[in-house]
C-alpha cells in the first residue's frame, strides 16, 4: 500500500546539523536506505519538512521508515494512505455501491 509520509523536523536539531554541514547528507543517507518513490522538501508550520511517498507491504515496516527521522532530527512523523489514479479506478465498484446504498 502506498503512503505519504510527512516528516516535520525539530528546528533546533536541523539547525545543529546545518551548522555542522550535515543537514543534506543526513537526509540523503536516510533516503538512500528508504528508497521512496518520491521525496520533496518544504517548509511547514515554520519548520523543515520532508514529504515522502513510499510503498509498504506491512505495518511492521513503519518503524524502519520513522525511526531514522526520530533519531536523526527529532522529527514528528505522520503516515497517510494515498492512491494513484489506477487505485481510484479499481475502487470504482465500491464507490458505486456506496452511492447506491447511501447516496
N, CA and C atoms as an extended XYZ file, in Angstrom:
309
Properties=species:S:1:pos:R:3:atomname:S:1:resname:S:1:resid:I:1 pbc="F F F"
N         0.848       -1.173        0.000 N   UNK     1
C         0.000        0.000        0.000 CA  UNK     1
C         0.891        1.233        0.000 C   UNK     1
N         0.469        2.237       -0.734 N   UNK     2
C         1.243        3.470       -0.863 CA  UNK     2
C         0.842        4.448        0.255 C   UNK     2
N         1.852        5.089        0.833 N   UNK     3
C         1.633        6.072        1.893 CA  UNK     3
C         2.392        7.351        1.594 C   UNK     3
N         1.792        8.459        2.019 N   UNK     4
C         2.501        9.721        2.085 CA  UNK     4
C         3.016        9.821        3.515 C   UNK     4
N         4.287       10.090        3.658 N   UNK     5
C         4.890       10.213        4.980 CA  UNK     5
C         5.380       11.642        5.130 C   UNK     5
N         4.851       12.326        6.138 N   UNK     6
C         5.263       13.704        6.391 CA  UNK     6
C         6.188       13.712        7.597 C   UNK     6
N         7.378       14.273        7.405 N   UNK     7
C         8.387       14.322        8.456 CA  UNK     7
C         8.630       15.772        8.806 C   UNK     7
N         8.222       16.176        9.991 N   UNK     8
C         8.388       17.551       10.450 CA  UNK     8
C         9.592       17.591       11.398 C   UNK     8
N        10.661       18.230       10.939 N   UNK     9
C        11.927       18.237       11.674 CA  UNK     9
C        11.892       19.186       12.859 C   UNK     9
N        12.587       18.823       13.904 N   UNK    10
C        12.827       19.713       15.032 CA  UNK    10
C        13.757       20.832       14.561 C   UNK    10
N        13.387       22.089       14.780 N   UNK    11
C        14.177       23.215       14.294 CA  UNK    11
C        15.580       23.206       14.889 C   UNK    11
N        15.677       23.007       16.197 N   UNK    12
C        16.987       23.017       16.848 CA  UNK    12
C        17.909       21.951       16.302 C   UNK    12
N        17.400       20.745       16.138 N   UNK    13
C        18.222       19.646       15.619 CA  UNK    13
C        18.610       19.903       14.168 C   UNK    13
N        17.685       20.426       13.375 N   UNK    14
C        18.001       20.768       11.986 CA  UNK    14
C        19.069       21.847       11.912 C   UNK    14
N        18.965       22.871       12.769 N   UNK    15
C        19.972       23.934       12.796 CA  UNK    15
C        21.340       23.390       13.201 C   UNK    15
N        21.339       22.489       14.164 N   UNK    16
C        22.588       21.868       14.618 CA  UNK    16
C        23.268       21.133       13.457 C   UNK    16
N        22.481       20.350       12.710 N   UNK    17
C        23.038       19.623       11.566 CA  UNK    17
C        23.505       20.578       10.472 C   UNK    17
N        22.736       21.660       10.239 N   UNK    18
C        23.120       22.642        9.222 CA  UNK    18
C        24.450       23.290        9.587 C   UNK    18
N        24.629       23.632       10.857 N   UNK    19
C        25.878       24.273       11.299 CA  UNK    19
C        27.078       23.338       11.146 C   UNK    19
N        26.836       22.053       11.263 N   UNK    20
C        27.899       21.057       11.098 CA  UNK    20
C        28.122       20.698        9.628 C   UNK    20
N        27.272       21.216        8.746 N   UNK    21
C        27.370       20.882        7.329 CA  UNK    21
C        26.840       19.495        7.021 C   UNK    21
N        25.977       18.958        7.904 N   UNK    22
C        25.499       17.580        7.763 CA  UNK    22
C        24.006       17.472        7.482 C   UNK    22
N        23.337       18.581        7.247 N   UNK    23
C        21.886       18.545        7.034 CA  UNK    23
C        21.522       17.724        5.796 C   UNK    23
N        22.086       18.075        4.675 N   UNK    24
C        21.787       17.374        3.429 CA  UNK    24
C        22.261       15.933        3.437 C   UNK    24
N        23.451       15.694        3.951 N   UNK    25
C        23.983       14.332        3.946 CA  UNK    25
C        23.202       13.414        4.877 C   UNK    25
N        22.675       13.962        5.972 N   UNK    26
C        21.850       13.153        6.885 CA  UNK    26
C        20.569       12.721        6.184 C   UNK    26
N        19.888       13.678        5.553 N   UNK    27
C        18.652       13.350        4.826 CA  UNK    27
C        18.947       12.386        3.683 C   UNK    27
N        20.030       12.632        2.961 N   UNK    28
C        20.387       11.772        1.832 CA  UNK    28
C        20.668       10.342        2.292 C   UNK    28
N        21.331       10.197        3.401 N   UNK    29
C        21.640        8.869        3.931 CA  UNK    29
C        20.370        8.098        4.278 C   UNK    29
N        19.427        8.782        4.905 N   UNK    30
C        18.158        8.130        5.264 CA  UNK    30
C        17.394        7.746        3.991 C   UNK    30
N        17.327        8.658        3.033 N   UNK    31
C        16.587        8.385        1.804 CA  UNK    31
C        17.204        7.245        0.995 C   UNK    31
N        18.514        7.134        1.008 N   UNK    32
C        19.173        6.030        0.301 CA  UNK    32
C        18.746        4.688        0.868 C   UNK    32
N        18.512        4.657        2.181 N   UNK    33
C        18.061        3.422        2.818 CA  UNK    33
C        16.589        3.145        2.551 C   UNK    33
N        15.760        4.193        2.618 N   UNK    34
C        14.315        4.017        2.481 CA  UNK    34
C        13.866        3.819        1.034 C   UNK    34
N        14.576        4.417        0.101 N   UNK    35
C        14.235        4.342       -1.319 CA  UNK    35
C        12.764        4.690       -1.599 C   UNK    35
N        12.338        5.907       -1.227 N   UNK    36
C        10.951        6.301       -1.511 CA  UNK    36
C        10.716        6.472       -3.009 C   UNK    36
N         9.440        6.398       -3.410 N   UNK    37
C         9.080        6.672       -4.808 CA  UNK    37
C         9.411        8.114       -5.163 C   UNK    37
N         9.179        9.011       -4.203 N   UNK    38
C         9.456       10.434       -4.389 CA  UNK    38
C         9.720       11.057       -3.022 C   UNK    38
N        10.511       12.121       -3.033 N   UNK    39
C        10.803       12.865       -1.803 CA  UNK    39
C        10.817       14.352       -2.131 C   UNK    39
N        10.087       15.120       -1.339 N   UNK    40
C        10.015       16.560       -1.519 CA  UNK    40
C        10.341       17.218       -0.185 C   UNK    40
N        10.948       18.394       -0.257 N   UNK    41
C        11.304       19.130        0.947 CA  UNK    41
C        10.623       20.486        0.893 C   UNK    41
N         9.915       20.823        1.977 N   UNK    42
C         9.131       22.049        2.041 CA  UNK    42
C         9.270       22.640        3.441 C   UNK    42
N         8.755       23.839        3.608 N   UNK    43
C         8.616       24.429        4.938 CA  UNK    43
C         7.157       24.267        5.344 C   UNK    43
N         6.926       23.781        6.554 N   UNK    44
C         5.566       23.647        7.061 CA  UNK    44
C         5.554       24.062        8.520 C   UNK    44
N         4.595       24.916        8.851 N   UNK    45
C         4.473       25.416       10.219 CA  UNK    45
C         5.793       26.030       10.697 C   UNK    45
N         6.516       26.654        9.780 N   UNK    46
C         7.773       27.305       10.114 CA  UNK    46
C         8.919       26.337       10.378 C   UNK    46
N         8.761       25.086        9.964 N   UNK    47
C         9.797       24.081       10.205 CA  UNK    47
C        10.185       23.402        8.896 C   UNK    47
N        11.359       22.787        8.897 N   UNK    48
C        11.767       21.951        7.766 CA  UNK    48
C        10.856       20.731        7.734 C   UNK    48
N        10.480       20.335        6.533 N   UNK    49
C         9.559       19.211        6.383 CA  UNK    49
C         9.944       18.417        5.145 C   UNK    49
N         9.896       17.114        5.269 N   UNK    50
C        10.079       16.232        4.121 CA  UNK    50
C         8.763       15.503        3.891 C   UNK    50
N         8.386       15.348        2.636 N   UNK    51
C         7.201       14.581        2.278 CA  UNK    51
C         7.656       13.468        1.347 C   UNK    51
N         7.457       12.241        1.801 N   UNK    52
C         7.886       11.070        1.045 CA  UNK    52
C         6.678       10.282        0.593 C   UNK    52
N         6.844        9.566       -0.504 N   UNK    53
C         5.839        8.617       -0.953 CA  UNK    53
C         6.515        7.255       -0.985 C   UNK    53
N         5.969        6.327       -0.185 N   UNK    54
C         6.581        5.008       -0.042 CA  UNK    54
C         5.524        3.918       -0.187 C   UNK    54
N         5.962        2.745       -0.578 N   UNK    55
C         5.104        1.564       -0.603 CA  UNK    55
C         5.454        0.698        0.592 C   UNK    55
N         4.429        0.228        1.282 N   UNK    56
C         4.628       -0.682        2.408 CA  UNK    56
C         3.758       -1.903        2.197 C   UNK    56
N         4.322       -3.057        2.434 N   UNK    57
C         3.574       -4.308        2.358 CA  UNK    57
C         2.904       -4.631        3.682 C   UNK    57
N         3.481       -4.098        4.765 N   UNK    58
C         3.024       -4.489        6.102 CA  UNK    58
C         3.282       -3.349        7.079 C   UNK    58
N         2.412       -3.211        8.061 N   UNK    59
C         2.567       -2.150        9.065 CA  UNK    59
C         3.865       -2.280        9.853 C   UNK    59
N         4.442       -3.469        9.872 N   UNK    60
C         5.701       -3.657       10.604 CA  UNK    60
C         6.848       -2.864        9.976 C   UNK    60
N         6.651       -2.316        8.789 N   UNK    61
C         7.671       -1.505        8.133 CA  UNK    61
C         7.680       -0.058        8.641 C   UNK    61
N         6.668        0.330        9.391 N   UNK    62
C         6.581        1.712        9.880 CA  UNK    62
C         7.823        2.107       10.684 C   UNK    62
N         8.273        1.313       11.648 N   UNK    63
C         9.464        1.728       12.397 CA  UNK    63
C        10.711        1.930       11.527 C   UNK    63
N        10.891        1.106       10.509 N   UNK    64
C        12.058        1.257        9.635 CA  UNK    64
C        12.030        2.591        8.900 C   UNK    64
N        10.840        3.116        8.651 N   UNK    65
C        10.699        4.401        7.971 CA  UNK    65
C        10.789        5.556        8.964 C   UNK    65
N        10.156        5.419       10.116 N   UNK    66
C        10.072        6.526       11.071 CA  UNK    66
C        11.300        6.682       11.964 C   UNK    66
N        11.858        5.593       12.444 N   UNK    67
C        12.936        5.676       13.433 CA  UNK    67
C        14.149        6.487       12.983 C   UNK    67
N        14.611        6.342       11.740 N   UNK    68
C        15.758        7.173       11.353 CA  UNK    68
C        15.487        8.670       11.511 C   UNK    68
N        14.270        9.096       11.199 N   UNK    69
C        13.913       10.515       11.329 CA  UNK    69
C        13.770       10.914       12.794 C   UNK    69
N        13.167       10.037       13.610 N   UNK    70
C        13.079       10.317       15.044 CA  UNK    70
C        14.476       10.551       15.614 C   UNK    70
N        15.385        9.646       15.292 N   UNK    71
C        16.718        9.668       15.873 CA  UNK    71
C        17.600       10.770       15.292 C   UNK    71
N        17.519       11.010       13.995 N   UNK    72
C        18.415       11.970       13.348 CA  UNK    72
C        18.008       13.422       13.547 C   UNK    72
N        16.694       13.698       13.511 N   UNK    73
C        16.255       15.104       13.540 CA  UNK    73
C        15.118       15.359       14.528 C   UNK    73
N        14.916       14.435       15.466 N   UNK    74
C        13.841       14.593       16.462 CA  UNK    74
C        12.512       14.932       15.787 C   UNK    74
N        12.190       14.226       14.720 N   UNK    75
C        11.044       14.562       13.882 CA  UNK    75
C         9.723       14.036       14.428 C   UNK    75
N         8.656       14.707       14.040 N   UNK    76
C         7.298       14.184       14.174 CA  UNK    76
C         6.981       13.565       12.821 C   UNK    76
N         6.471       12.328       12.805 N   UNK    77
C         6.256       11.600       11.564 CA  UNK    77
C         4.791       11.186       11.460 C   UNK    77
N         4.177       11.456       10.308 N   UNK    78
C         2.783       11.082       10.053 CA  UNK    78
C         2.709       10.202        8.809 C   UNK    78
N         1.849        9.202        8.854 N   UNK    79
C         1.617        8.316        7.716 CA  UNK    79
C         0.170        8.474        7.256 C   UNK    79
N        -0.019        8.670        5.946 N   UNK    80
C        -1.367        8.761        5.379 CA  UNK    80
C        -1.437        7.874        4.149 C   UNK    80
N        -2.426        6.976        4.086 N   UNK    81
C        -2.572        6.179        2.868 CA  UNK    81
C        -3.002        7.082        1.712 C   UNK    81
N        -2.453        6.805        0.532 N   UNK    82
C        -2.777        7.591       -0.658 CA  UNK    82
C        -3.018        6.649       -1.835 C   UNK    82
N        -3.669        7.198       -2.861 N   UNK    83
C        -3.947        6.418       -4.066 CA  UNK    83
C        -3.392        7.136       -5.283 C   UNK    83
N        -3.044        6.358       -6.288 N   UNK    84
C        -2.770        6.884       -7.623 CA  UNK    84
C        -4.027        6.627       -8.439 C   UNK    84
N        -4.082        7.154       -9.648 N   UNK    85
C        -5.285        7.029      -10.469 CA  UNK    85
C        -5.695        5.566      -10.650 C   UNK    85
N        -4.742        4.688      -10.847 N   UNK    86
C        -5.056        3.261      -11.019 CA  UNK    86
C        -5.819        2.711       -9.807 C   UNK    86
N        -5.428        3.131       -8.617 N   UNK    87
C        -6.129        2.694       -7.400 CA  UNK    87
C        -7.555        3.237       -7.372 C   UNK    87
N        -7.719        4.491       -7.767 N   UNK    88
C        -9.049        5.099       -7.774 CA  UNK    88
C        -9.963        4.379       -8.760 C   UNK    88
N        -9.432        4.013       -9.919 N   UNK    89
C       -10.220        3.277      -10.904 CA  UNK    89
C       -10.640        1.919      -10.334 C   UNK    89
N        -9.718        1.226       -9.673 N   UNK    90
C       -10.030       -0.073       -9.067 CA  UNK    90
C       -11.088        0.061       -7.968 C   UNK    90
N       -11.140        1.225       -7.342 N   UNK    91
C       -12.112        1.459       -6.271 CA  UNK    91
C       -13.502        1.787       -6.809 C   UNK    91
N       -13.630        1.987       -8.100 N   UNK    92
C       -14.897        2.376       -8.714 CA  UNK    92
C       -16.102        1.573       -8.274 C   UNK    92
N       -16.051        0.223       -8.312 N   UNK    93
C       -17.215       -0.557       -7.890 CA  UNK    93
C       -17.638       -0.308       -6.433 C   UNK    93
N       -16.676       -0.130       -5.542 N   UNK    94
C       -17.052        0.119       -4.142 CA  UNK    94
C       -17.640        1.516       -3.973 C   UNK    94
N       -17.180        2.468       -4.779 N   UNK    95
C       -17.762        3.816       -4.746 CA  UNK    95
C       -19.194        3.766       -5.255 C   UNK    95
N       -19.405        3.061       -6.361 N   UNK    96
C       -20.754        2.926       -6.920 CA  UNK    96
C       -21.693        2.246       -5.926 C   UNK    96
N       -21.205        1.227       -5.247 N   UNK    97
C       -22.016        0.520       -4.252 CA  UNK    97
C       -22.429        1.476       -3.119 C   UNK    97
N       -21.476        2.295       -2.657 N   UNK    98
C       -21.784        3.256       -1.591 CA  UNK    98
C       -22.793        4.299       -2.061 C   UNK    98
N       -22.673        4.742       -3.309 N   UNK    99
C       -23.622        5.710       -3.855 CA  UNK    99
C       -25.023        5.121       -3.884 C   UNK    99
N       -25.147        3.873       -4.328 N   UNK   100
C       -26.467        3.217       -4.390 CA  UNK   100
C       -27.079        3.045       -3.011 C   UNK   100
N       -26.238        2.742       -2.031 N   UNK   101
C       -26.774        2.469       -0.698 CA  UNK   101
C       -26.988        3.741        0.126 C   UNK   101
N       -26.063        4.707        0.016 N   UNK   102
C       -26.117        5.865        0.893 CA  UNK   102
C       -26.356        7.186        0.157 C   UNK   102
N       -26.270        7.172       -1.163 N   UNK   103
C       -26.353        8.419       -1.930 CA  UNK   103
C       -27.736        8.837       -2.157 C   UNK   103
